[in-house]
PDB file of N, CA, C and O in Angstrom:
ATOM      1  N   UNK B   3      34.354 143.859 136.203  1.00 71.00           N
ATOM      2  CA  UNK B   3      34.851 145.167 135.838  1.00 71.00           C
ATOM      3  C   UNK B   3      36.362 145.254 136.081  1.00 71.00           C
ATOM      4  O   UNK B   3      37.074 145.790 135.232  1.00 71.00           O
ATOM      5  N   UNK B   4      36.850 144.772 137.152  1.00 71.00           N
ATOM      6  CA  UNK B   4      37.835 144.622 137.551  1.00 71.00           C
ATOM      7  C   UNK B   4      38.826 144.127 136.477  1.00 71.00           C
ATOM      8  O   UNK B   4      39.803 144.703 135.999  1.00 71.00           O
ATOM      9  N   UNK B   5      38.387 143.084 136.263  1.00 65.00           N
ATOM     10  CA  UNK B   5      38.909 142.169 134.813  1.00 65.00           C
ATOM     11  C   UNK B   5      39.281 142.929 133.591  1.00 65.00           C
ATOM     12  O   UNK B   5      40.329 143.009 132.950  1.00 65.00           O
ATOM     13  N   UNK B   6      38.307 143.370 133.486  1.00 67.00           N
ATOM     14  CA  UNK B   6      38.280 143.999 132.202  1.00 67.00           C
ATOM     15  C   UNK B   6      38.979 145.258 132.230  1.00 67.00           C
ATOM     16  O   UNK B   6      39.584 145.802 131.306  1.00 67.00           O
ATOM     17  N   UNK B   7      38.838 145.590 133.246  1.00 74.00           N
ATOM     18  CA  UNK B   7      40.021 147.162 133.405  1.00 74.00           C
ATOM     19  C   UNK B   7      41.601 146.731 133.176  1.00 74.00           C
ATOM     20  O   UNK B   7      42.466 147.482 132.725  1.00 74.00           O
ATOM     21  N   UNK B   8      41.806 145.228 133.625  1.00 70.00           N
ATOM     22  CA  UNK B   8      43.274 145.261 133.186  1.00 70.00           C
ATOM     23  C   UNK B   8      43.520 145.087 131.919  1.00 70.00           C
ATOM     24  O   UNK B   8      44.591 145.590 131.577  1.00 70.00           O
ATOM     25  N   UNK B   9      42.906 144.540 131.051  1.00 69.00           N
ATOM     26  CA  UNK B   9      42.583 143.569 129.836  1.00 69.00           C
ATOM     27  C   UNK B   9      42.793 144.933 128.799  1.00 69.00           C
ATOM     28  O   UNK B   9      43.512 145.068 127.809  1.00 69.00           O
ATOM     29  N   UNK B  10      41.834 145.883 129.481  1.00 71.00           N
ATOM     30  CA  UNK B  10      41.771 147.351 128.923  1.00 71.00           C
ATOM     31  C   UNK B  10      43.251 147.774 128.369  1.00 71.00           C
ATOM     32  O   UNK B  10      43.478 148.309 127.284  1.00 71.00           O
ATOM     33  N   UNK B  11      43.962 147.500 129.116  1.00 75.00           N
ATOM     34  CA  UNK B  11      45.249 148.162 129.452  1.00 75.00           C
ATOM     35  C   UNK B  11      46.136 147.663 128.220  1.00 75.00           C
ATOM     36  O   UNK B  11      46.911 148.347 127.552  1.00 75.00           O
ATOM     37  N   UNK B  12      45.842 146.340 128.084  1.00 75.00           N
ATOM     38  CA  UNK B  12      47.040 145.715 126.971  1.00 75.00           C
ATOM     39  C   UNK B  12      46.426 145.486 125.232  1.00 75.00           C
ATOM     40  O   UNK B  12      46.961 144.927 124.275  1.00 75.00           O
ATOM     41  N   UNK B  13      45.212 146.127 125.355  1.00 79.00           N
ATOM     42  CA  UNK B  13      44.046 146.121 123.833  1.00 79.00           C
ATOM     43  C   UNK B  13      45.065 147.365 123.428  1.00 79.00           C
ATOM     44  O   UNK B  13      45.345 148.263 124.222  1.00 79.00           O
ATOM     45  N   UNK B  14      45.633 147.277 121.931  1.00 79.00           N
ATOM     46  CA  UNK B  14      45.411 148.401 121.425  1.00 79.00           C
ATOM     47  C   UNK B  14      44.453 149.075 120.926  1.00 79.00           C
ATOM     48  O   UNK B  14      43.354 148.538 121.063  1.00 79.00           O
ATOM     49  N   UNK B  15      44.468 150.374 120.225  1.00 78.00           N
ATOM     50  CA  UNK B  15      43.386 151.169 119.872  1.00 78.00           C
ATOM     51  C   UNK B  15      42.484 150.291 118.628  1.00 78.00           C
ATOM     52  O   UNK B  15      41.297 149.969 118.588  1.00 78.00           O
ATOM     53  N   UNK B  16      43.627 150.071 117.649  1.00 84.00           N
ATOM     54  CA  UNK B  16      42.101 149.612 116.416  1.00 84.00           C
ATOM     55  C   UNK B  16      42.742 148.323 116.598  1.00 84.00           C
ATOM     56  O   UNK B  16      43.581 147.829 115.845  1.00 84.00           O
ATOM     57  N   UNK B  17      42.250 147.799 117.714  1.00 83.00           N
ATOM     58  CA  UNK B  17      42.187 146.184 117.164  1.00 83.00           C
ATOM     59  C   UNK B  17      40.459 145.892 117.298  1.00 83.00           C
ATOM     60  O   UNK B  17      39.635 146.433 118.035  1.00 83.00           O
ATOM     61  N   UNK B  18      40.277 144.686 116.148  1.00 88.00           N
ATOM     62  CA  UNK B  18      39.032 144.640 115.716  1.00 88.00           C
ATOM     63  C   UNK B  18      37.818 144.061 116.521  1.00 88.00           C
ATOM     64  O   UNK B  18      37.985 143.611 117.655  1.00 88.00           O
ATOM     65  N   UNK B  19      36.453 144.086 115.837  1.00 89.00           N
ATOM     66  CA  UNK B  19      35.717 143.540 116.542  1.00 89.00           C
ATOM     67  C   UNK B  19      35.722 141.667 117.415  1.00 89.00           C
ATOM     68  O   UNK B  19      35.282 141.274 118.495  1.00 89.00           O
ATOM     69  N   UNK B  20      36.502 140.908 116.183  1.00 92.00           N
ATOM     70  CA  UNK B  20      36.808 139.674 116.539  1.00 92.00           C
ATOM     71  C   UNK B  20      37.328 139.643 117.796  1.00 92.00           C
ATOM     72  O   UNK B  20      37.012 139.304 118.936  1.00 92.00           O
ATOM     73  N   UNK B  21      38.148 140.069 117.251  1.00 87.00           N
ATOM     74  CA  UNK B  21      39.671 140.579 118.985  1.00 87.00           C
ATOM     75  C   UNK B  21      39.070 140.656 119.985  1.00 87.00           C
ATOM     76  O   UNK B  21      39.162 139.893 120.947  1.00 87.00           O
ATOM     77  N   UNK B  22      38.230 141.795 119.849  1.00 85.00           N
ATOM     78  CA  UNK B  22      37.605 142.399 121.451  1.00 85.00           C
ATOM     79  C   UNK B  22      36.528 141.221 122.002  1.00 85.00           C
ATOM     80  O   UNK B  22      36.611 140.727 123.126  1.00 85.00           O
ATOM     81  N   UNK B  23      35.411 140.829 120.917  1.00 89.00           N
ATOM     82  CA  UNK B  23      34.753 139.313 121.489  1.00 89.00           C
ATOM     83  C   UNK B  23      35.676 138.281 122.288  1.00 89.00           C
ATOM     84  O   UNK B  23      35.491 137.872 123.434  1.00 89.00           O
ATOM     85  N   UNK B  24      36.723 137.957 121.402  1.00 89.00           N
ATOM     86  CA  UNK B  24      37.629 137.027 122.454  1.00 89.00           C
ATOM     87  C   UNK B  24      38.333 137.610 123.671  1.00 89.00           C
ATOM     88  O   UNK B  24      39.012 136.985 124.486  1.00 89.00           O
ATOM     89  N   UNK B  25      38.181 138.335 123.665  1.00 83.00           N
ATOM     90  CA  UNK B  25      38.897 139.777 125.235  1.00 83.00           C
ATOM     91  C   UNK B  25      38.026 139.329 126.167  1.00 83.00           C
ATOM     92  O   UNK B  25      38.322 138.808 127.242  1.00 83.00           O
ATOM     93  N   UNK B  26      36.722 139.586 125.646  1.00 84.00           N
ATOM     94  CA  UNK B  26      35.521 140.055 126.437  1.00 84.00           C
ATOM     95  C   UNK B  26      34.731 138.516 127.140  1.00 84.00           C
ATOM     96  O   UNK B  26      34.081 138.297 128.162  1.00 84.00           O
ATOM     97  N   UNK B  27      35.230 137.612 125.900  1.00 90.00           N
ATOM     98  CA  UNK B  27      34.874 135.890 126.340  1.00 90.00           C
ATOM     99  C   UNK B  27      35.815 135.520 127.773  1.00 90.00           C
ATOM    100  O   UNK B  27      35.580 135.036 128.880  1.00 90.00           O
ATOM    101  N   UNK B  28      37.024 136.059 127.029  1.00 87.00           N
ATOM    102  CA  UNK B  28      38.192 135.360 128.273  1.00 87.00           C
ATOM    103  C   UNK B  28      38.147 136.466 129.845  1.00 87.00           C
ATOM    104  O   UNK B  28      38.642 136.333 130.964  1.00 87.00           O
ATOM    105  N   UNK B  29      37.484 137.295 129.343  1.00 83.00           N
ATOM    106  CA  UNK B  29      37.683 138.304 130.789  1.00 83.00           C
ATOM    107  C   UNK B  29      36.384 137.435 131.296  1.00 83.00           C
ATOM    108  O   UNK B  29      36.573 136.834 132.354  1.00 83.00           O
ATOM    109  N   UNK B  30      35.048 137.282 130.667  1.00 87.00           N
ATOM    110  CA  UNK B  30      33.702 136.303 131.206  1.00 87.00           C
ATOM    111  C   UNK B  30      34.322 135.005 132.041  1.00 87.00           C
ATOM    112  O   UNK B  30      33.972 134.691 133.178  1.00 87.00           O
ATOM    113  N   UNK B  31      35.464 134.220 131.118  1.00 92.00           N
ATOM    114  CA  UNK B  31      35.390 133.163 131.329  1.00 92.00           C
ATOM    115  C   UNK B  31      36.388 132.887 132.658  1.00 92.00           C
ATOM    116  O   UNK B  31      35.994 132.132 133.547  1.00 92.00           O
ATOM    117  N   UNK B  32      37.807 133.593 132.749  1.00 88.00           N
ATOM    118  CA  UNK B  32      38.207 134.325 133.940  1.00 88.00           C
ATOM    119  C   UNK B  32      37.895 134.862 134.899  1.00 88.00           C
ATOM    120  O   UNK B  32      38.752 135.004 135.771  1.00 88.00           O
ATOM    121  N   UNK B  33      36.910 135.235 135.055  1.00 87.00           N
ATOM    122  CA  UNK B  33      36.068 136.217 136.061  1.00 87.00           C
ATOM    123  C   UNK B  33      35.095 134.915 136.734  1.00 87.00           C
ATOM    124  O   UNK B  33      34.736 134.773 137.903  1.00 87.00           O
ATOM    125  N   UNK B  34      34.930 134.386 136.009  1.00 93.00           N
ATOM    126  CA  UNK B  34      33.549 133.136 136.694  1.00 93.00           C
ATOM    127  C   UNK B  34      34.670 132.091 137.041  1.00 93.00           C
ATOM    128  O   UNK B  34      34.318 131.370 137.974  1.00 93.00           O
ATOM    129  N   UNK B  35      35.367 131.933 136.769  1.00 95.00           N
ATOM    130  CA  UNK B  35      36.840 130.966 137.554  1.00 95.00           C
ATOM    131  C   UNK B  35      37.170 130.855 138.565  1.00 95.00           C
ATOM    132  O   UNK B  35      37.406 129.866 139.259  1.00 95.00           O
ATOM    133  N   UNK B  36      37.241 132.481 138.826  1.00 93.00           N
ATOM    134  CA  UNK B  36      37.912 133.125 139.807  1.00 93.00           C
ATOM    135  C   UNK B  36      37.009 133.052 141.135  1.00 93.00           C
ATOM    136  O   UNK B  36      37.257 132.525 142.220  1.00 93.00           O
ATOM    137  N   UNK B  37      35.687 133.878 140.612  1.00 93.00           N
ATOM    138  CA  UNK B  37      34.722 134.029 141.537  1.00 93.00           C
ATOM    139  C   UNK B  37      34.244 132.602 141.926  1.00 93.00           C
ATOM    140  O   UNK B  37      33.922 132.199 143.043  1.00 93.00           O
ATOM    141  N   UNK B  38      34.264 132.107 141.056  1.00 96.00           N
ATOM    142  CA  UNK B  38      33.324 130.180 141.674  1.00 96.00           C
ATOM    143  C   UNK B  38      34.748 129.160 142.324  1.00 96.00           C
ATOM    144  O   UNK B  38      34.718 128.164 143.047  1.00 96.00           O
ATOM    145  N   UNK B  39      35.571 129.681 141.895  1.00 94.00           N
ATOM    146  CA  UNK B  39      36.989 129.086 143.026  1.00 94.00           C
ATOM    147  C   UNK B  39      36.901 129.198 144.409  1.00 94.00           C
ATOM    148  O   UNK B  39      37.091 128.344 145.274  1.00 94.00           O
ATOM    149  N   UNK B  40      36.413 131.022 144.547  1.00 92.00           N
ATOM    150  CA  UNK B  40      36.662 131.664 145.941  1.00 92.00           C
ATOM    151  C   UNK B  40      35.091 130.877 146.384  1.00 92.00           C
ATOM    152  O   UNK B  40      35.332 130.253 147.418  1.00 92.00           O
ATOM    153  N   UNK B  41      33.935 130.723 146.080  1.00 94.00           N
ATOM    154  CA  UNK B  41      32.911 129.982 146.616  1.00 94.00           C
ATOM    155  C   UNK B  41      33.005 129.009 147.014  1.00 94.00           C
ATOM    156  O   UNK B  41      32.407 128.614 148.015  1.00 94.00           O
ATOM    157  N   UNK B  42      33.919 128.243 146.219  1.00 93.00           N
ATOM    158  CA  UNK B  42      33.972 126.625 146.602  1.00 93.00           C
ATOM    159  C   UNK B  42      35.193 126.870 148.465  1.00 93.00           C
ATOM    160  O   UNK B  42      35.471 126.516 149.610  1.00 93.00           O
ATOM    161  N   UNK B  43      35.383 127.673 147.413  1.00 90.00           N
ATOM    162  CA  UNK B  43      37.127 127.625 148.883  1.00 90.00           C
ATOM    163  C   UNK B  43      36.820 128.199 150.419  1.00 90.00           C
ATOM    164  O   UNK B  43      37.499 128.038 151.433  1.00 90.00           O
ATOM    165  N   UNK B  44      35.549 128.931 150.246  1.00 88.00           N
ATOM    166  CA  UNK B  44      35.169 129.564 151.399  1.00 88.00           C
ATOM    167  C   UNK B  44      33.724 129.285 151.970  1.00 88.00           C
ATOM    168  O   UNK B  44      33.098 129.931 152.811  1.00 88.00           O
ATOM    169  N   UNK B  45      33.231 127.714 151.021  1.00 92.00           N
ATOM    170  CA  UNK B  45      32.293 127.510 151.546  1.00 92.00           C
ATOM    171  C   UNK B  45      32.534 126.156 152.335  1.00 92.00           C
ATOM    172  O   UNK B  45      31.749 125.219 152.478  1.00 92.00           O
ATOM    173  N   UNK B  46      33.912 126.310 152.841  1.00 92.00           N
ATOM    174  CA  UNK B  46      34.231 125.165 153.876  1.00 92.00           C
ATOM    175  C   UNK B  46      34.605 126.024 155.236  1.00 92.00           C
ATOM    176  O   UNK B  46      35.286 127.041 155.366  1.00 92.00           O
ATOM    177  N   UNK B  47      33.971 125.308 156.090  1.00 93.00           N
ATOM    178  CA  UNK B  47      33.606 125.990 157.643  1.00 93.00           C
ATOM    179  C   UNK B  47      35.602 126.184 157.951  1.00 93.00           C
ATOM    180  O   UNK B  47      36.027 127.181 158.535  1.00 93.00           O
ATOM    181  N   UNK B  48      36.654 124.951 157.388  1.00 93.00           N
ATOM    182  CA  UNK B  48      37.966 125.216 158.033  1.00 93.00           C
ATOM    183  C   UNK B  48      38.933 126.408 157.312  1.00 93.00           C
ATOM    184  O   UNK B  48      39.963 126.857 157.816  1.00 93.00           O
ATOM    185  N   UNK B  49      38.400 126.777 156.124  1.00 91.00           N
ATOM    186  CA  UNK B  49      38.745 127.433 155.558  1.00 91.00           C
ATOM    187  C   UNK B  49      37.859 129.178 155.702  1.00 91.00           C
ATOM    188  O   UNK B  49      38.112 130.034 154.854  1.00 91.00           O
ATOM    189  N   UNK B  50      37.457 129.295 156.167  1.00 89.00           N
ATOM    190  CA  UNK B  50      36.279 130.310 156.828  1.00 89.00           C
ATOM    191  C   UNK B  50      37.436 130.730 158.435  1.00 89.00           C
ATOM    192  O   UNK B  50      38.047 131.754 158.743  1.00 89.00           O
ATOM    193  N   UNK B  51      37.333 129.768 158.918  1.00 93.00           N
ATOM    194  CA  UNK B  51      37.808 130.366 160.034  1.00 93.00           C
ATOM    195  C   UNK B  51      39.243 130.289 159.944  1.00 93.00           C
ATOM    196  O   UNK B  51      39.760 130.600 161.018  1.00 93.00           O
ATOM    197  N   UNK B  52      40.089 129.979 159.024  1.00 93.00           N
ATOM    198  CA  UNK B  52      41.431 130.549 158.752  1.00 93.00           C
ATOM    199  C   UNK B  52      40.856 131.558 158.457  1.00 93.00           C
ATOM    200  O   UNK B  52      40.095 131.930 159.350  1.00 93.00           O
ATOM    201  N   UNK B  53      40.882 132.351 157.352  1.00 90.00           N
ATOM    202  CA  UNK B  53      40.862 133.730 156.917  1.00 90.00           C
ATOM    203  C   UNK B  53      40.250 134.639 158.014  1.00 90.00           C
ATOM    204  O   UNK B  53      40.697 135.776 158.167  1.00 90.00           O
ATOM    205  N   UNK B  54      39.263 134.175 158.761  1.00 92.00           N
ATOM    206  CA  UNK B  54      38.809 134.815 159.865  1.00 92.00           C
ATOM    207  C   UNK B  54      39.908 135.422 161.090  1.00 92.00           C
ATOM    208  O   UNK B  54      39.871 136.483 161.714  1.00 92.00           O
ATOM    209  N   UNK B  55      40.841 134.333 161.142  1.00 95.00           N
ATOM    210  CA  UNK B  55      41.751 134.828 162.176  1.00 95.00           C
ATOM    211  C   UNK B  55      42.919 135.469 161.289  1.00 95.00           C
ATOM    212  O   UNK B  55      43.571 136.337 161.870  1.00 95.00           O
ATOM    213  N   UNK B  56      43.151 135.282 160.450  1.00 95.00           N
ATOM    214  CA  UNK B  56      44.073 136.176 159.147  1.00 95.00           C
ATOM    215  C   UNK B  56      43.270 137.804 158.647  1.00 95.00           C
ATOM    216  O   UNK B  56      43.740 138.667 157.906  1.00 95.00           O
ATOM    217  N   UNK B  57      42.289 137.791 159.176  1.00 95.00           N
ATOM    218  CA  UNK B  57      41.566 138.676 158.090  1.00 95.00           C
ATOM    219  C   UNK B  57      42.114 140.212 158.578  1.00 95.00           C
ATOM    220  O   UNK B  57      42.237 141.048 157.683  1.00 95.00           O
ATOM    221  N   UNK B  58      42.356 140.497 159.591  1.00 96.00           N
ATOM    222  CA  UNK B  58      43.127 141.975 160.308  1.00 96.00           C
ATOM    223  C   UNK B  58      44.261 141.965 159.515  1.00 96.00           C
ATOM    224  O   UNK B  58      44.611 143.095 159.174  1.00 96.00           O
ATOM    225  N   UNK B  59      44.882 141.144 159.152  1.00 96.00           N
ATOM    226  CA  UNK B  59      46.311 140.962 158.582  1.00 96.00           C
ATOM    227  C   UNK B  59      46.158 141.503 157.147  1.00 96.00           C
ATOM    228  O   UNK B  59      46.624 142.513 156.620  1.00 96.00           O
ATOM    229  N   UNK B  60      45.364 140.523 156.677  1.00 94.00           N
ATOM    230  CA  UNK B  60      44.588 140.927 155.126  1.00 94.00           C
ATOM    231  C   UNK B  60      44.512 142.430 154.808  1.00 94.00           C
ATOM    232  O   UNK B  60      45.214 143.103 154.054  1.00 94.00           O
ATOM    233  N   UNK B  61      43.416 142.794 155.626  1.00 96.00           N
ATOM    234  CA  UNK B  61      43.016 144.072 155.866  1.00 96.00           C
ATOM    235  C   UNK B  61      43.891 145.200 155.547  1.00 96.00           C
ATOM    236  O   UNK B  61      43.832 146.029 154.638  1.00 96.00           O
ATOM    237  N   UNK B  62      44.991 144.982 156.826  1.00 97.00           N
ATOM    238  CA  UNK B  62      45.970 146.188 157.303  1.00 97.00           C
ATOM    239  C   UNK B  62      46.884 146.274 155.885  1.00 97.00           C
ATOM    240  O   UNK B  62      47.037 147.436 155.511  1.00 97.00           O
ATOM    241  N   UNK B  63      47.417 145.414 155.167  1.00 97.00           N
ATOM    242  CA  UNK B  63      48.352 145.091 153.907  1.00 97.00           C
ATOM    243  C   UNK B  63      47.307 145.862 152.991  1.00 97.00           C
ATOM    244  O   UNK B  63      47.553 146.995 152.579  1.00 97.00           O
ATOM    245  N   UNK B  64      46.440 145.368 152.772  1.00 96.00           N
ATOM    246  CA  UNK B  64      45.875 145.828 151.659  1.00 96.00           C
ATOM    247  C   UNK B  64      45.765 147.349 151.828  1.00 96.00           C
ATOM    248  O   UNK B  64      46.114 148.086 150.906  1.00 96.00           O
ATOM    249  N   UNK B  65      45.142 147.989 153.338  1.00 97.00           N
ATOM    250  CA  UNK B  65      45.278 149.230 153.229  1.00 97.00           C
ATOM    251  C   UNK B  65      46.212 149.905 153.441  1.00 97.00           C
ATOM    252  O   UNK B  65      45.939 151.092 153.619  1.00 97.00           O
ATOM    253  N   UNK B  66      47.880 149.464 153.533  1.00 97.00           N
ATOM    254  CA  UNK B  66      48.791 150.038 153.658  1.00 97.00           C
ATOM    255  C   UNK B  66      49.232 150.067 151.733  1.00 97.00           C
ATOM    256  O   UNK B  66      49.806 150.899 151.031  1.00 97.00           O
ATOM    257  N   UNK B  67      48.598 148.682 151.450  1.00 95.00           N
ATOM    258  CA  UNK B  67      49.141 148.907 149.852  1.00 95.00           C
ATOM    259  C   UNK B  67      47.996 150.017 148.861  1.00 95.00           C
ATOM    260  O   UNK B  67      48.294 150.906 148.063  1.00 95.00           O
ATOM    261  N   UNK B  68      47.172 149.718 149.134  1.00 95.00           N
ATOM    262  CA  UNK B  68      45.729 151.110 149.010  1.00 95.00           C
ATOM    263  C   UNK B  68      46.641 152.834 149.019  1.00 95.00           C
ATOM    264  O   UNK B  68      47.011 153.642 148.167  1.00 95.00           O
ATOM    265  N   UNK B  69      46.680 152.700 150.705  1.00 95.00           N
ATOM    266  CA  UNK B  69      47.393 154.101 150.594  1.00 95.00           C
ATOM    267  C   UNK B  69      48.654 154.937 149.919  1.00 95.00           C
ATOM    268  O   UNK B  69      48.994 156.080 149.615  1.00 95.00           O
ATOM    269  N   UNK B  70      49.291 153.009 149.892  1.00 95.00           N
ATOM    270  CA  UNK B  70      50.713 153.894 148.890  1.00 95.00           C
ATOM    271  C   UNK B  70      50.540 153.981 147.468  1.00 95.00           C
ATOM    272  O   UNK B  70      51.283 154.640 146.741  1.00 95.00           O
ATOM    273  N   UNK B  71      49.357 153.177 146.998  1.00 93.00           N
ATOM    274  CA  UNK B  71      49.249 153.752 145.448  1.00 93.00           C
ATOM    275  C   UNK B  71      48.381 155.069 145.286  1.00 93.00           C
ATOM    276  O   UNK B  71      48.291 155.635 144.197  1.00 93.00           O
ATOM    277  N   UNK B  72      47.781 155.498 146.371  1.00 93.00           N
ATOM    278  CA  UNK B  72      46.706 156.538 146.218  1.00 93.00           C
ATOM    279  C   UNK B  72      47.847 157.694 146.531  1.00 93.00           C
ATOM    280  O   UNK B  72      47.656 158.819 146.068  1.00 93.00           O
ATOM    281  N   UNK B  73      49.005 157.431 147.297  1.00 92.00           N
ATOM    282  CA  UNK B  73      50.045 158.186 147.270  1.00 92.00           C
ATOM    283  C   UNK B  73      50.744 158.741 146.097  1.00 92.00           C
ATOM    284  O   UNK B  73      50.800 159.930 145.783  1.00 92.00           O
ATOM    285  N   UNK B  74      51.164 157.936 145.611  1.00 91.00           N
ATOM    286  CA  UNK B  74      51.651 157.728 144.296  1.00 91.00           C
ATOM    287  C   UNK B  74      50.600 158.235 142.962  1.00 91.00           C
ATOM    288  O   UNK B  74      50.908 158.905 141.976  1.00 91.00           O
ATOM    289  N   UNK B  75      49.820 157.891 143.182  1.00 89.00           N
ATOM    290  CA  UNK B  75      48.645 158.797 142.253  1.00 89.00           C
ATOM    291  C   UNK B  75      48.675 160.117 142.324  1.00 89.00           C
ATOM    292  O   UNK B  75      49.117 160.766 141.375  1.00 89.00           O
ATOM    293  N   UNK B  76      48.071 160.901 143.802  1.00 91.00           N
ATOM    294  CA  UNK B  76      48.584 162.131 144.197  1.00 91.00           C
ATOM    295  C   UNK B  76      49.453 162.578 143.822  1.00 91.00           C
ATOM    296  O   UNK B  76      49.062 163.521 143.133  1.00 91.00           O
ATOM    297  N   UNK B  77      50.740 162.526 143.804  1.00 90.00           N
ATOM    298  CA  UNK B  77      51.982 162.598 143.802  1.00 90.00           C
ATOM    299  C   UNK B  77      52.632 162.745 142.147  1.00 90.00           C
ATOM    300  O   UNK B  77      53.761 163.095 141.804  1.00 90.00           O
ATOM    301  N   UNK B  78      51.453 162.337 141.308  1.00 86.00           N
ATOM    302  CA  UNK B  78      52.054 162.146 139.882  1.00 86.00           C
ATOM    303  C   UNK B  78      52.133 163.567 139.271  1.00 86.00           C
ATOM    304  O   UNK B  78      51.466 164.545 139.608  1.00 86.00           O
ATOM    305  N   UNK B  79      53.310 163.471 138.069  1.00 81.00           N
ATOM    306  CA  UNK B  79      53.202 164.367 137.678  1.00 81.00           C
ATOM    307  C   UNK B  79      52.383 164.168 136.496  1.00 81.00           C
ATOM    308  O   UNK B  79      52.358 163.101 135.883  1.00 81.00           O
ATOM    309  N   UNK B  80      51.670 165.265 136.156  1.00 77.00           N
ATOM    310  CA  UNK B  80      50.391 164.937 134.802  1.00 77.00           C
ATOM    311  C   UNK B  80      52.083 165.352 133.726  1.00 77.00           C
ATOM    312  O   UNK B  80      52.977 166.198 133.752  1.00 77.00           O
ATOM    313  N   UNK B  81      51.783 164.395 133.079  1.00 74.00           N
ATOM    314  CA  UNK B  81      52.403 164.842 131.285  1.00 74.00           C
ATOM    315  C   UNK B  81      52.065 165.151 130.287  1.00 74.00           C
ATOM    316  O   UNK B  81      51.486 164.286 129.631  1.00 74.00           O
ATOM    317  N   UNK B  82      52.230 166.366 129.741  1.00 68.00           N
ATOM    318  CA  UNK B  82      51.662 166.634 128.240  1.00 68.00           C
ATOM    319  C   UNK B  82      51.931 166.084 126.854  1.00 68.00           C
ATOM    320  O   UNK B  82      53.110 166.083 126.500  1.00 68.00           O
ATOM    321  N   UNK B  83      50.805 165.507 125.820  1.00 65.00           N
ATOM    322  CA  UNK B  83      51.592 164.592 125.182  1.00 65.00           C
ATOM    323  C   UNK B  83      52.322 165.429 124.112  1.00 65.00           C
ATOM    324  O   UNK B  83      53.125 164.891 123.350  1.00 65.00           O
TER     325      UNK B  83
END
């Protein structure tokens, strides 16, 4: 979903059915890349316990970067078209 929400972003309106199959192949085929990368990469015990002692770090960034876009969302002004 994730994938496809960005993918969303750069489709224009009438582009055709062909188009969107190959969108929808490469967001499939991207998405299972991605996800079977992070399996292979974290199904090693030395690589497990890096991120383990990184993972507060991880965490705190992501929810400092979380809060400043939810800021920034808040914060928007709506525009009329």
């Amino acid at each position: 979903m994730f994938f496809g929400s960005l993918f969303s972003l750069g489709v224009p309106a009438g582009t055709g059915v062909q188009d969107l199959i190959i969108v929808i192949a490469a967001v499939g085929v991207q998405s299972a890349l991605v996800f079977h990368g992070y399996a292979l990469l974290f199904s090693s015990q030395s690589m497990t316990r890096i991120y383990l002692k990184l993972r507060r770090g991880f965490e705190g960034a992501f929810a400092v970067g979380f809060g400043a876009a939810s800021v920034k969302i808040l914060t928007a002004r709506i525009q009329s078209p």
